């Protein structure tokens, strides 16, 4: 019984990685431009549908590389044409904008592909299970987690160890100073939106073999991703990671002890408690212009 | 050209005149107002995929009815809307009766919305035909004189699926593990399943409620693996079933799989590689008889893919109501109820035996089927990924045998 419990804890820890890619992107877009991108889940759905279209041509691994790039491109276009008009005004407007955008994308997918879920198969090479003693895990999920960790690590290096990252981080704290140093933030904003939305596209491909692909799949995942961001603290890299793990763990443990019907409620309860004790989230930074 | 009246022409003209005379009333009625059918079903949200098939089905039915001279000589007009949720469904039903002056409403998948629509229909004294709500209580405590059910109810699915497993020796003394969606639909099925297991010696070793927004089943799969049940039975709906199929295969679990509520769209979404088990089904596109295959043909021509069981439901509800309007001679609620409850009201449902509405609860008594997944390698295409059973109940058994409700209360009109 103890073995099973440990297995559940481990599984819960890993479960968090699925929201991580989405939640990190959400957090990134918010911290730089102050936009709460409710359409983030819709880009995740676009990623999944693109995977269906591209896989027959390039295979799964080709799609894994191409789809995030295409979705990142879409993200940059969206940033240039839509987000850029909303950086300096009340976040409520961008909330409305991205909420509408999410609906347009969802309905667009329904229009093009139909409401019926699409089938998508796992590549044969990643099928099967791995055993660690008594703990069984799916080979595909190990791959999924590895890719997610790589992507997150890459993002960390980009933000913390490069000149690009330094300017982005400076832009988060004080765009005016960055401007007065003669650096235009605009191209950086586009690239960051591209990366953040591309990560959602990557998550779309990664989750297609194990989740149902249907037009509303974005709406399904965005709420939880948003909760992760709020618990972790908007704009906080490590906060979001810790929160994703906490959320996965909470769900896993509650299912393990037979309280599965509480597993969703508990996450919101967790958010409630965190907000009560730390209104900025676990590791939420103080971002001057949002105070 | 000479005008010569022979005996033969007189006869011929007379016969034509007679035929015209007989046809006249219908012809005159056709001049009257068209028959208006309101159609409400969720086309967005997690029931959206089924709603899309429902709309395809009813559209095809109206097309076929009109091509065959209409219902009771009246052309049929169709008004379709997304019912969204129980509150919106109620508002839209109200608007359909009040503003659009529809004669009756067909549709729904959500049992909660069925309930609110049926209340509006009763207030207007018009009929509502439920094509997708399974809940027993709609046929029990919440029944309504103006509501008729083309969709089969939960208990019948549970009894049919349970009998299948019983025949395989998988019930008596066997261990079952169930996952149930944590809302009315899942709870109803779970109660009916528990009653069945109790009555037949099955043991429930695990029983988890799954929140409706859960997408990941890994924690449940680890528990199921530990419990080593003989049968894993799902009382889930919509995309959750598909997620489960995908992840069940992913974790390499191989316990016998089945469940009590099912729609073929979930099987198709999972694909041949992931679809497993045996599931109850009101009808499927592999039912081998002329009427079914003609319908599959017509549907595939119109929409480029075979019909799902939900399309069967709304298509047949359309035809049933057209037959009722023709027979009753009008579309008023009370006249239709009187006809639909009468012994003459027998309906060809593309199945071996005709069906009828049971007067005590308005459930359409009919044959259903069980579908079983083909092994992944044997599927020929993306649609024919399962085999269908013969009709249940079997030909020598009474049609009402499985349609007994154990939950949901008693109906009194």
XYZ file of C-alpha atoms in Angstrom:
704
model
C 0.000 0.000 0.000
C 2.857 2.329 0.861
C 4.434 1.472 -2.495
C 1.277 2.558 -4.264
C 1.167 5.772 -2.292
C 4.741 6.622 -3.230
C 3.927 5.798 -6.843
C 0.990 8.190 -6.657
C 3.145 10.945 -5.191
C 5.702 10.513 -7.961
C 2.992 10.449 -10.591
C 1.463 13.578 -9.101
C 4.800 15.367 -9.215
C 5.142 14.479 -12.905
C 1.502 15.297 -13.640
C 2.322 18.949 -13.019
C 4.622 19.156 -16.044
C 1.599 18.965 -18.354
C 0.313 22.354 -17.245
C 3.755 23.778 -16.875
C 4.366 24.561 -20.556
C 1.059 26.391 -20.797
C 1.322 28.123 -17.446
C 4.855 29.398 -18.078
C 3.798 30.971 -21.363
C 0.816 32.624 -19.717
C 3.032 34.023 -17.011
C 5.645 35.271 -19.488
C 3.167 37.187 -21.630
C 1.621 38.735 -18.559
C 4.845 39.814 -16.942
C 6.161 41.545 -20.028
C 3.096 43.182 -21.498
C 0.496 42.985 -18.752
C -1.757 40.902 -20.957
C -3.686 37.983 -19.495
C -3.847 35.776 -22.536
C -7.053 33.801 -22.236
C -6.484 32.612 -25.816
C -3.422 30.692 -24.685
C -5.407 27.449 -24.481
C -6.734 28.040 -27.979
C -3.157 28.092 -29.312
C -2.617 24.819 -27.479
C -5.596 23.449 -29.458
C -4.181 24.840 -32.707
C -0.962 22.978 -31.902
C -2.873 19.717 -31.534
C -4.801 20.164 -34.786
C -1.627 21.134 -36.648
C -0.063 17.938 -35.325
C -2.866 15.986 -37.009
C -2.228 17.762 -40.303
C 1.557 17.628 -40.247
C 2.218 14.172 -38.768
C 1.205 12.253 -41.930
C 3.838 14.249 -43.839
C 6.717 14.534 -41.414
C 6.002 11.910 -38.775
C 5.548 12.643 -35.078
C 9.024 13.982 -34.445
C 8.879 16.301 -37.437
C 5.588 17.654 -36.105
C 7.156 18.069 -32.690
C 9.642 20.509 -34.185
C 7.547 22.188 -36.889
C 4.292 22.741 -35.010
C 5.755 24.848 -32.164
C 7.520 26.980 -34.770
C 4.328 27.554 -36.748
C 2.341 28.302 -33.613
C 5.103 30.651 -32.451
C 4.778 32.432 -35.802
C 1.035 32.746 -35.262
C 1.791 34.067 -31.797
C 4.082 36.763 -33.145
C 1.496 37.813 -35.708
C -1.124 37.945 -32.959
C 1.200 40.035 -30.820
C 1.952 42.466 -33.630
C -1.623 42.900 -34.798
C -3.606 42.623 -31.569
C -1.659 42.597 -28.300
C 0.429 45.620 -29.186
C -2.657 47.844 -29.066
C -3.406 46.827 -25.508
C -0.095 47.153 -23.658
C -0.674 50.528 -22.162
C -4.305 50.349 -21.200
C -6.408 48.696 -18.514
C -5.802 44.864 -18.525
C -9.565 44.444 -18.610
C -9.562 45.324 -22.315
C -6.951 42.726 -23.199
C -8.879 40.225 -21.117
C -11.920 40.851 -23.297
C -9.808 40.752 -26.447
C -8.159 37.417 -25.665
C -11.420 35.927 -24.399
C -12.985 36.800 -27.760
C -9.952 35.520 -29.624
C -10.216 32.194 -27.776
C -13.839 31.855 -28.850
C -13.054 32.772 -32.453
C -10.263 30.185 -32.616
C -12.371 27.479 -30.966
C -15.280 28.096 -33.318
C -12.876 28.295 -36.264
C -11.511 24.847 -35.406
C -15.065 23.541 -35.089
C -15.890 25.064 -38.447
C -12.884 23.602 -40.238
C -12.545 20.209 -38.559
C -16.056 19.603 -37.182
C -17.046 19.208 -33.555
C -16.161 15.509 -33.411
C -12.911 14.684 -31.662
C -10.057 13.671 -33.944
C -8.005 10.569 -33.404
C -4.236 10.740 -33.129
C -1.889 7.855 -32.501
C 1.185 7.620 -30.395
C 4.391 6.911 -32.341
C 5.193 3.187 -32.061
C 8.687 3.805 -30.777
C 7.312 5.547 -27.663
C 4.679 2.934 -26.835
C 5.011 0.646 -23.885
C 5.731 0.882 -20.198
C 8.733 1.225 -17.980
C 9.014 -0.450 -14.587
C 10.963 0.893 -11.645
C 10.528 -1.886 -9.128
C 6.793 -1.905 -8.568
C 6.252 1.507 -10.077
C 4.929 1.397 -13.612
C 5.139 4.363 -15.902
C 4.381 5.004 -19.507
C 7.390 5.351 -21.787
C 5.615 8.122 -23.670
C 5.177 10.207 -20.522
C 8.839 9.919 -19.682
C 9.563 11.293 -23.134
C 6.927 14.002 -22.659
C 8.414 15.069 -19.346
C 11.924 15.050 -20.778
C 10.866 17.333 -23.633
C 8.987 19.613 -21.241
C 11.957 19.848 -18.882
C 14.282 20.584 -21.795
C 11.982 23.326 -23.047
C 11.681 24.860 -19.599
C 15.445 24.681 -19.025
C 16.032 26.268 -22.428
C 13.675 29.065 -21.519
C 15.466 29.594 -18.210
C 18.840 29.825 -19.913
C 17.436 32.233 -22.484
C 15.966 34.498 -19.826
C 18.822 34.345 -17.331
C 22.052 33.741 -19.237
C 21.747 35.744 -22.442
C 21.767 39.395 -23.431
C 18.282 38.855 -24.835
C 17.081 37.650 -21.448
C 18.650 40.538 -19.601
C 16.769 43.061 -21.693
C 13.519 41.136 -21.303
C 13.960 40.999 -17.532
C 14.779 44.679 -17.412
C 11.728 45.366 -19.567
C 9.549 43.490 -17.107
C 10.666 45.700 -14.235
C 11.019 49.036 -15.928
C 10.221 49.520 -19.609
C 10.877 53.292 -19.427
C 14.501 52.909 -18.350
C 15.057 50.284 -21.047
C 13.606 52.760 -23.523
C 15.714 55.637 -22.364
C 18.814 53.451 -22.799
C 17.924 53.416 -26.474
C 16.639 49.868 -26.608
C 13.326 49.339 -28.323
C 11.328 46.722 -26.441
C 8.893 46.051 -29.259
C 10.808 43.329 -31.085
C 11.493 41.679 -27.748
C 7.808 41.697 -26.905
C 7.040 39.966 -30.210
C 9.693 37.310 -29.718
C 8.630 36.641 -26.143
C 4.973 36.302 -27.196
C 6.142 33.958 -29.964
C 8.088 31.807 -27.532
C 5.280 31.747 -24.969
C 2.628 30.835 -27.533
C 5.000 28.397 -29.235
C 5.296 26.570 -25.894
C 1.507 26.174 -25.906
C 1.803 24.725 -29.415
C 4.476 22.330 -28.178
C 2.167 21.230 -25.367
C -0.544 20.673 -28.004
C 1.620 18.208 -29.916
C 2.905 16.521 -26.770
C -0.513 15.912 -25.257
C -2.249 14.814 -28.493
C -1.369 11.120 -28.132
C -2.858 10.915 -24.635
C -5.654 13.508 -24.594
C -8.729 13.966 -26.757
C -8.316 16.406 -29.613
C -11.460 18.496 -29.912
C -12.219 22.179 -30.499
C -12.836 22.991 -26.833
C -9.642 21.349 -25.573
C -8.080 24.763 -25.063
C -10.870 25.962 -22.817
C -10.460 22.727 -20.875
C -6.815 23.326 -19.998
C -6.654 27.125 -19.659
C -8.459 27.301 -16.325
C -6.063 24.942 -14.622
C -3.040 26.596 -16.215
C -4.308 29.949 -14.997
C -4.771 28.605 -11.484
C -1.170 27.363 -11.577
C 0.032 30.834 -12.563
C -1.995 32.507 -9.840
C -0.741 30.113 -7.168
C 2.849 30.452 -8.326
C 2.720 34.203 -8.676
C 2.257 36.033 -11.955
C 5.583 36.590 -13.618
C 7.535 34.244 -11.394
C 9.444 31.513 -13.237
C 10.145 29.263 -10.251
C 6.820 30.100 -8.623
C 4.982 28.687 -11.632
C 7.131 25.541 -11.582
C 6.521 24.977 -7.874
C 2.809 25.631 -8.310
C 2.535 23.157 -11.208
C 4.143 20.469 -9.076
C 1.911 21.341 -6.101
C -1.227 21.144 -8.209
C -0.233 17.783 -9.693
C 0.661 16.470 -6.267
C -2.612 17.603 -4.700
C -4.608 15.841 -7.392
C -2.545 12.662 -7.296
C -2.622 12.298 -3.519
C -6.366 12.928 -3.259
C -7.093 10.292 -5.899
C -4.711 7.922 -4.129
C -6.518 8.209 -0.802
C -9.926 7.752 -2.413
C -11.053 11.377 -2.354
C -11.011 11.761 -6.115
C -14.233 13.762 -6.154
C -12.386 16.422 -4.137
C -9.374 16.538 -6.413
C -10.531 19.530 -8.449
C -12.053 21.405 -5.537
C -8.831 21.001 -3.561
C -6.837 22.852 -6.204
C -9.130 25.844 -5.972
C -8.958 25.606 -2.214
C -5.174 25.656 -2.495
C -5.402 28.770 -4.650
C -7.728 30.363 -2.125
C -5.379 29.698 0.781
C -2.312 30.896 -1.133
C -4.060 34.106 -2.170
C -5.184 34.671 1.402
C -1.683 34.297 2.806
C 0.346 35.617 -0.121
C -1.792 37.791 -2.393
C 0.947 37.880 -5.066
C 1.189 34.091 -5.167
C 3.906 31.875 -3.747
C 6.886 33.625 -5.325
C 5.111 36.535 -6.944
C 7.470 39.399 -7.570
C 6.623 42.958 -6.920
C 6.286 44.422 -10.393
C 6.239 48.182 -9.996
C 3.893 49.156 -12.788
C 1.199 46.674 -11.695
C 1.095 47.894 -8.102
C -56.188 14.394 -83.681
C -59.651 13.074 -83.133
C -61.392 13.288 -79.857
C -62.679 9.809 -79.480
C -63.748 8.631 -76.156
C -63.222 4.952 -75.791
C -64.246 2.860 -72.841
C -60.613 2.584 -71.915
C -60.011 6.326 -71.721
C -63.081 6.772 -69.584
C -61.830 4.198 -67.193
C -58.395 5.678 -67.183
C -59.639 9.189 -66.573
C -61.993 7.932 -63.935
C -59.203 6.143 -62.127
C -57.029 9.206 -62.298
C -59.874 11.331 -61.019
C -60.521 8.927 -58.212
C -56.869 8.959 -57.246
C -56.876 12.744 -57.355
C -60.027 12.827 -55.250
C -58.464 10.665 -52.588
C -55.292 12.652 -52.655
C -57.113 15.972 -52.492
C -57.376 16.378 -48.726
C -53.635 15.849 -48.340
C -53.023 18.193 -51.240
C -55.229 20.834 -49.671
C -53.519 20.432 -46.314
C -50.202 20.959 -48.036
C -51.471 24.408 -48.889
C -51.797 25.097 -45.145
C -49.108 26.256 -42.799
C -45.912 24.227 -42.785
C -45.181 21.946 -39.856
C -42.551 23.595 -37.698
C -40.071 21.454 -35.812
C -37.880 23.078 -33.196
C -34.562 21.350 -32.608
C -32.512 22.040 -29.491
C -29.295 20.285 -28.602
C -25.889 21.288 -27.250
C -23.516 21.916 -30.158
C -20.769 23.509 -28.080
C -19.182 22.257 -24.868
C -18.344 18.653 -24.079
C -21.543 17.310 -25.650
C -20.941 19.337 -28.834
C -19.571 16.442 -30.901
C -22.790 14.495 -30.311
C -24.899 17.596 -30.933
C -23.299 18.003 -34.336
C -24.399 14.483 -35.300
C -27.850 15.188 -33.874
C -28.219 18.206 -36.171
C -27.028 16.209 -39.179
C -29.606 13.523 -38.355
C -32.588 15.832 -38.003
C -31.654 17.783 -41.144
C -31.536 14.581 -43.149
C -34.861 13.455 -41.675
C -36.561 16.721 -42.674
C -35.084 16.460 -46.151
C -36.427 12.916 -46.513
C -39.843 13.789 -45.071
C -40.243 16.726 -47.435
C -39.066 14.697 -50.424
C -41.787 12.175 -49.602
C -44.586 14.723 -49.529
C -44.193 16.120 -46.015
C -45.848 15.167 -42.752
C -49.590 14.699 -43.217
C -49.146 16.624 -46.467
C -47.501 19.586 -44.744
C -43.986 20.568 -45.652
C -41.658 20.598 -42.677
C -39.672 23.610 -41.553
C -36.755 23.101 -39.187
C -35.458 25.605 -36.631
C -32.231 24.512 -34.945
C -30.378 26.058 -32.021
C -27.568 25.306 -29.605
C -29.213 24.565 -26.242
C -25.986 25.374 -24.293
C -27.172 24.520 -20.756
C -30.434 23.817 -18.887
C -31.250 27.498 -18.297
C -30.585 28.557 -21.881
C -32.387 25.466 -23.170
C -35.463 26.508 -21.226
C -35.332 30.095 -22.525
C -34.847 28.949 -26.100
C -37.647 26.372 -25.863
C -39.929 29.132 -24.596
C -38.945 31.346 -27.526
C -39.455 28.541 -30.027
C -43.011 27.901 -28.833
C -43.877 31.569 -28.346
C -42.204 33.414 -31.211
C -41.392 30.748 -33.813
C -44.655 28.882 -33.127
C -43.030 25.469 -33.452
C -45.390 22.484 -33.212
C -43.044 20.411 -31.080
C -39.398 20.198 -30.063
C -36.965 17.380 -30.769
C -33.459 16.959 -29.406
C -31.201 17.190 -26.347
C -28.439 15.078 -24.920
C -28.142 16.501 -21.426
C -30.749 15.047 -19.087
C -30.826 18.267 -17.066
C -31.774 20.248 -20.186
C -34.376 17.604 -21.104
C -36.038 18.316 -17.794
C -36.233 22.101 -18.279
C -37.424 21.806 -21.900
C -40.094 19.271 -20.942
C -41.433 21.676 -18.321
C -41.755 24.444 -20.902
C -43.354 22.028 -23.404
C -45.908 20.929 -20.816
C -46.801 24.551 -20.103
C -47.561 25.083 -23.785
C -49.268 21.679 -24.120
C -46.822 20.681 -26.870
C -44.654 17.609 -27.305
C -40.943 17.256 -26.622
C -39.071 14.239 -27.981
C -35.862 13.455 -26.104
C -33.208 11.928 -28.353
C -30.182 11.795 -26.074
C -30.934 12.176 -22.348
C -30.434 8.842 -20.558
C -31.433 9.595 -16.984
C -33.900 7.171 -15.412
C -35.578 9.912 -13.439
C -36.774 11.537 -16.695
C -38.786 8.314 -17.128
C -39.543 8.162 -13.419
C -40.119 10.880 -10.863
C -39.564 13.672 -13.424
C -41.694 12.192 -16.209
C -44.096 14.362 -18.106
C -47.145 13.594 -20.261
C -45.761 15.579 -23.200
C -42.235 14.142 -23.119
C -41.292 11.055 -25.172
C -37.951 9.270 -25.146
C -36.383 7.897 -28.302
C -33.069 7.505 -26.462
C -32.844 4.406 -24.309
C -32.594 4.884 -20.562
C -29.630 4.176 -18.279
C -31.114 1.058 -16.649
C -31.644 -0.597 -19.986
C -28.039 0.051 -20.999
C -26.841 -1.260 -17.638
C -29.022 -4.375 -17.882
C -27.932 -5.072 -21.459
C -24.231 -4.545 -20.752
C -24.511 -6.458 -17.474
C -26.175 -9.431 -19.181
C -23.427 -9.484 -21.761
C -20.788 -9.747 -19.028
C -22.910 -12.224 -17.094
C -23.086 -14.463 -20.170
C -19.272 -14.295 -20.339
C -19.102 -15.402 -16.691
C -17.674 -12.016 -15.682
C -20.198 -11.020 -12.997
C -20.874 -13.689 -10.364
C -18.029 -13.651 -7.840
C -15.940 -11.339 -10.026
C -14.281 -8.111 -8.969
C -15.370 -4.884 -10.635
C -13.764 -1.458 -10.554
C -15.810 1.525 -11.682
C -14.945 5.103 -12.568
C -17.965 7.395 -12.641
C -18.354 10.953 -13.814
C -19.100 13.091 -10.755
C -22.475 14.477 -11.831
C -26.033 13.204 -12.209
C -25.312 11.078 -15.297
C -22.428 9.190 -13.698
C -24.167 8.841 -10.321
C -27.298 7.418 -11.989
C -25.283 4.874 -13.924
C -23.277 3.964 -10.840
C -26.447 3.339 -8.817
C -27.920 1.205 -11.578
C -24.618 -0.681 -11.902
C -24.412 -1.279 -8.148
C -27.963 -2.625 -8.173
C -27.066 -4.958 -11.021
C -23.877 -6.217 -9.355
C -25.722 -6.768 -6.062
C -28.443 -8.753 -7.765
C -25.997 -10.903 -9.716
C -23.211 -11.599 -7.249
C -20.606 -9.165 -8.576
C -18.197 -7.487 -6.144
C -17.333 -3.823 -6.389
C -13.681 -3.565 -5.296
C -13.095 0.008 -6.329
C -15.337 2.906 -7.134
C -13.898 6.351 -7.894
C -15.808 9.506 -8.743
C -14.066 11.528 -11.434
C -14.476 15.328 -11.510
C -15.992 16.404 -14.821
C -12.959 18.491 -15.746
C -10.412 15.719 -15.187
C -8.378 14.981 -18.298
C -5.618 12.877 -16.829
C -6.319 9.370 -15.567
C -2.823 8.287 -14.603
C -3.538 8.314 -10.855
C -6.692 6.243 -11.396
C -4.850 3.829 -13.662
C -2.213 3.206 -10.995
C -4.974 2.390 -8.506
C -6.748 0.095 -10.930
C -3.503 -1.720 -11.654
C -2.996 -2.292 -7.922
C -6.581 -3.521 -7.415
C -6.326 -6.085 -10.243
C -10.063 -6.227 -10.950
C -11.663 -8.671 -13.384
C -13.642 -5.925 -15.066
C -13.088 -2.175 -15.327
C -16.397 -0.430 -15.987
C -16.724 3.232 -16.927
C -19.637 5.519 -16.227
C -17.981 8.436 -17.969
C -19.160 10.686 -20.765
C -17.845 12.541 -23.761
C -14.141 13.251 -24.154
C -13.323 11.654 -20.791
C -14.009 8.200 -22.246
C -11.651 8.937 -25.130
C -8.933 10.214 -22.785
C -9.353 7.071 -20.738
C -8.984 4.774 -23.775
C -5.803 6.520 -24.848
C -4.254 6.381 -21.394
C -5.448 2.836 -20.592
C -3.450 1.590 -23.553
C -0.583 3.901 -22.691
C -0.215 2.315 -19.238
C -0.521 -1.146 -20.745
C -3.522 -2.212 -18.649
C -5.325 -5.220 -20.008
C -8.271 -5.903 -17.679
C -11.586 -6.500 -19.397
C -13.039 -3.099 -20.197
C -16.630 -2.017 -20.570
C -19.103 0.552 -19.431
C -22.704 1.506 -19.170
C -23.042 4.617 -21.219
C -21.503 4.969 -24.642
C -21.533 6.779 -27.948
C -19.587 5.555 -30.960
C -18.040 8.999 -31.419
C -15.837 8.198 -28.387
C -14.596 5.037 -30.086
C -13.826 6.861 -33.319
C -12.000 9.613 -31.442
C -9.852 7.051 -29.645
C -9.080 5.272 -32.900
C -8.544 1.582 -33.639
C -5.236 1.594 -31.791
C -6.800 2.640 -28.474
C -10.457 1.537 -28.522
C -11.089 -1.493 -26.294
C -13.892 -3.409 -24.625
C -17.598 -3.999 -25.061
C -20.164 -1.216 -24.844
C -23.933 -0.820 -25.078
C -25.281 1.087 -28.021
C -28.761 2.181 -29.118
C -27.847 1.580 -32.774
C -24.680 1.651 -34.838
C -23.772 1.935 -38.494
C -22.825 -1.738 -38.732
C -26.329 -3.029 -37.940
C -26.993 -5.302 -40.893
C -30.428 -4.722 -42.305
C -31.653 -2.940 -45.395
C -33.155 0.065 -43.627
C -30.009 0.702 -41.556
C -27.681 0.333 -44.496
C -29.862 2.617 -46.643
C -29.651 5.225 -43.867
C -25.868 4.797 -43.596
C -25.623 5.223 -47.357
C -27.786 8.367 -47.422
C -25.963 9.873 -44.444
C -22.512 9.114 -45.834
C -23.485 10.660 -49.166
C -24.703 13.795 -47.420
C -21.914 14.253 -44.863
C -18.939 12.173 -45.996
C -18.853 9.951 -42.919
C -21.094 7.271 -41.416
C -23.796 8.233 -38.896
C -23.131 8.093 -35.185
C -25.800 6.670 -32.861
C -26.880 10.229 -31.975
C -27.631 10.889 -35.658
C -29.808 7.762 -35.654
C -31.742 9.149 -32.663
C -32.598 12.524 -34.137
C -33.261 11.130 -37.618
C -35.713 8.590 -36.247
C -37.351 11.069 -33.899
C -38.038 13.199 -36.977
C -39.599 10.299 -38.870
C -41.591 9.134 -35.834
C -43.116 12.578 -35.353
C -43.887 12.910 -39.071
C -45.720 9.578 -38.881
C -47.525 10.780 -35.761
C -48.649 14.057 -37.354
C -49.887 12.156 -40.413
C -51.797 9.648 -38.290
C -53.195 12.161 -35.797
C -54.150 14.567 -38.569
C -52.800 17.507 -36.556
C -49.758 18.522 -34.553
C -51.399 19.623 -31.306
C -49.770 18.222 -28.181
C -52.774 16.280 -26.913
C -53.579 14.724 -30.286
C -49.970 13.600 -30.687
C -49.825 12.203 -27.142
C -53.052 10.266 -27.792
C -51.603 8.751 -30.969
C -48.114 8.041 -29.581
C -49.640 6.230 -26.578
C -52.022 4.190 -28.759
C -51.341 0.547 -29.716
C -51.366 1.521 -33.428
C -48.270 3.656 -32.936
C -45.596 1.173 -34.046
C -42.400 2.497 -35.529
C -39.900 1.083 -37.940
C -36.576 1.910 -36.249
C -34.205 0.261 -38.757
C -34.083 -2.699 -36.372
C -35.439 -6.278 -36.545
C -38.532 -5.444 -34.531
C -40.711 -2.386 -34.515
C -40.705 -0.160 -31.459
C -43.427 1.587 -29.491
C -43.687 4.112 -26.669
C -44.574 2.452 -23.378
C -47.723 4.314 -22.260
C -46.715 4.264 -18.578
C -43.501 6.297 -18.997
C -43.213 7.176 -22.729
C -39.972 5.246 -23.153
C -39.476 3.961 -26.697
C -39.271 0.209 -26.226
C -36.775 -1.115 -28.719
C -33.879 -3.419 -29.381
C -30.383 -2.210 -28.590
C -26.916 -3.593 -29.322
C -23.505 -4.175 -27.800
C -20.416 -3.242 -29.753
C -17.026 -4.862 -29.208
C -13.704 -3.372 -30.232
C -11.771 -5.132 -32.952
C -8.135 -5.912 -32.157
C -6.077 -2.942 -33.353
C -4.599 -4.745 -36.370
C -7.927 -5.953 -37.748
C -9.686 -2.665 -38.388
C -10.095 -2.023 -42.112
C -10.743 1.700 -41.857
C -11.219 4.430 -39.257
C -14.972 3.815 -38.863
C -15.437 0.046 -38.779
C -13.312 -0.497 -35.687
C -15.819 -2.651 -33.782
C -18.298 -5.426 -34.356
C -21.940 -5.256 -33.370
C -23.930 -7.878 -31.490
C -27.296 -9.187 -32.584
C -30.240 -7.197 -31.241
C -30.717 -7.298 -27.478
C -33.135 -8.646 -26.212
C -32.835 -11.678 -28.489
C -35.582 -12.352 -31.030
C -37.377 -14.892 -28.834
C -37.504 -12.640 -25.757
C -40.061 -9.970 -24.878
C -38.957 -6.519 -26.016
C -39.574 -4.937 -22.607
C -37.458 -7.447 -20.702
C -34.461 -5.158 -20.107
C -36.345 -1.889 -19.875
C -36.943 -2.041 -16.154
C -35.821 0.875 -14.073
C -34.227 0.284 -10.690
C -33.509 3.918 -9.942
C -35.220 7.164 -10.768
C -38.571 6.678 -9.041
C -41.999 5.954 -10.493
C -43.696 7.891 -13.217
C -47.242 9.163 -12.893
C -48.628 11.471 -15.550
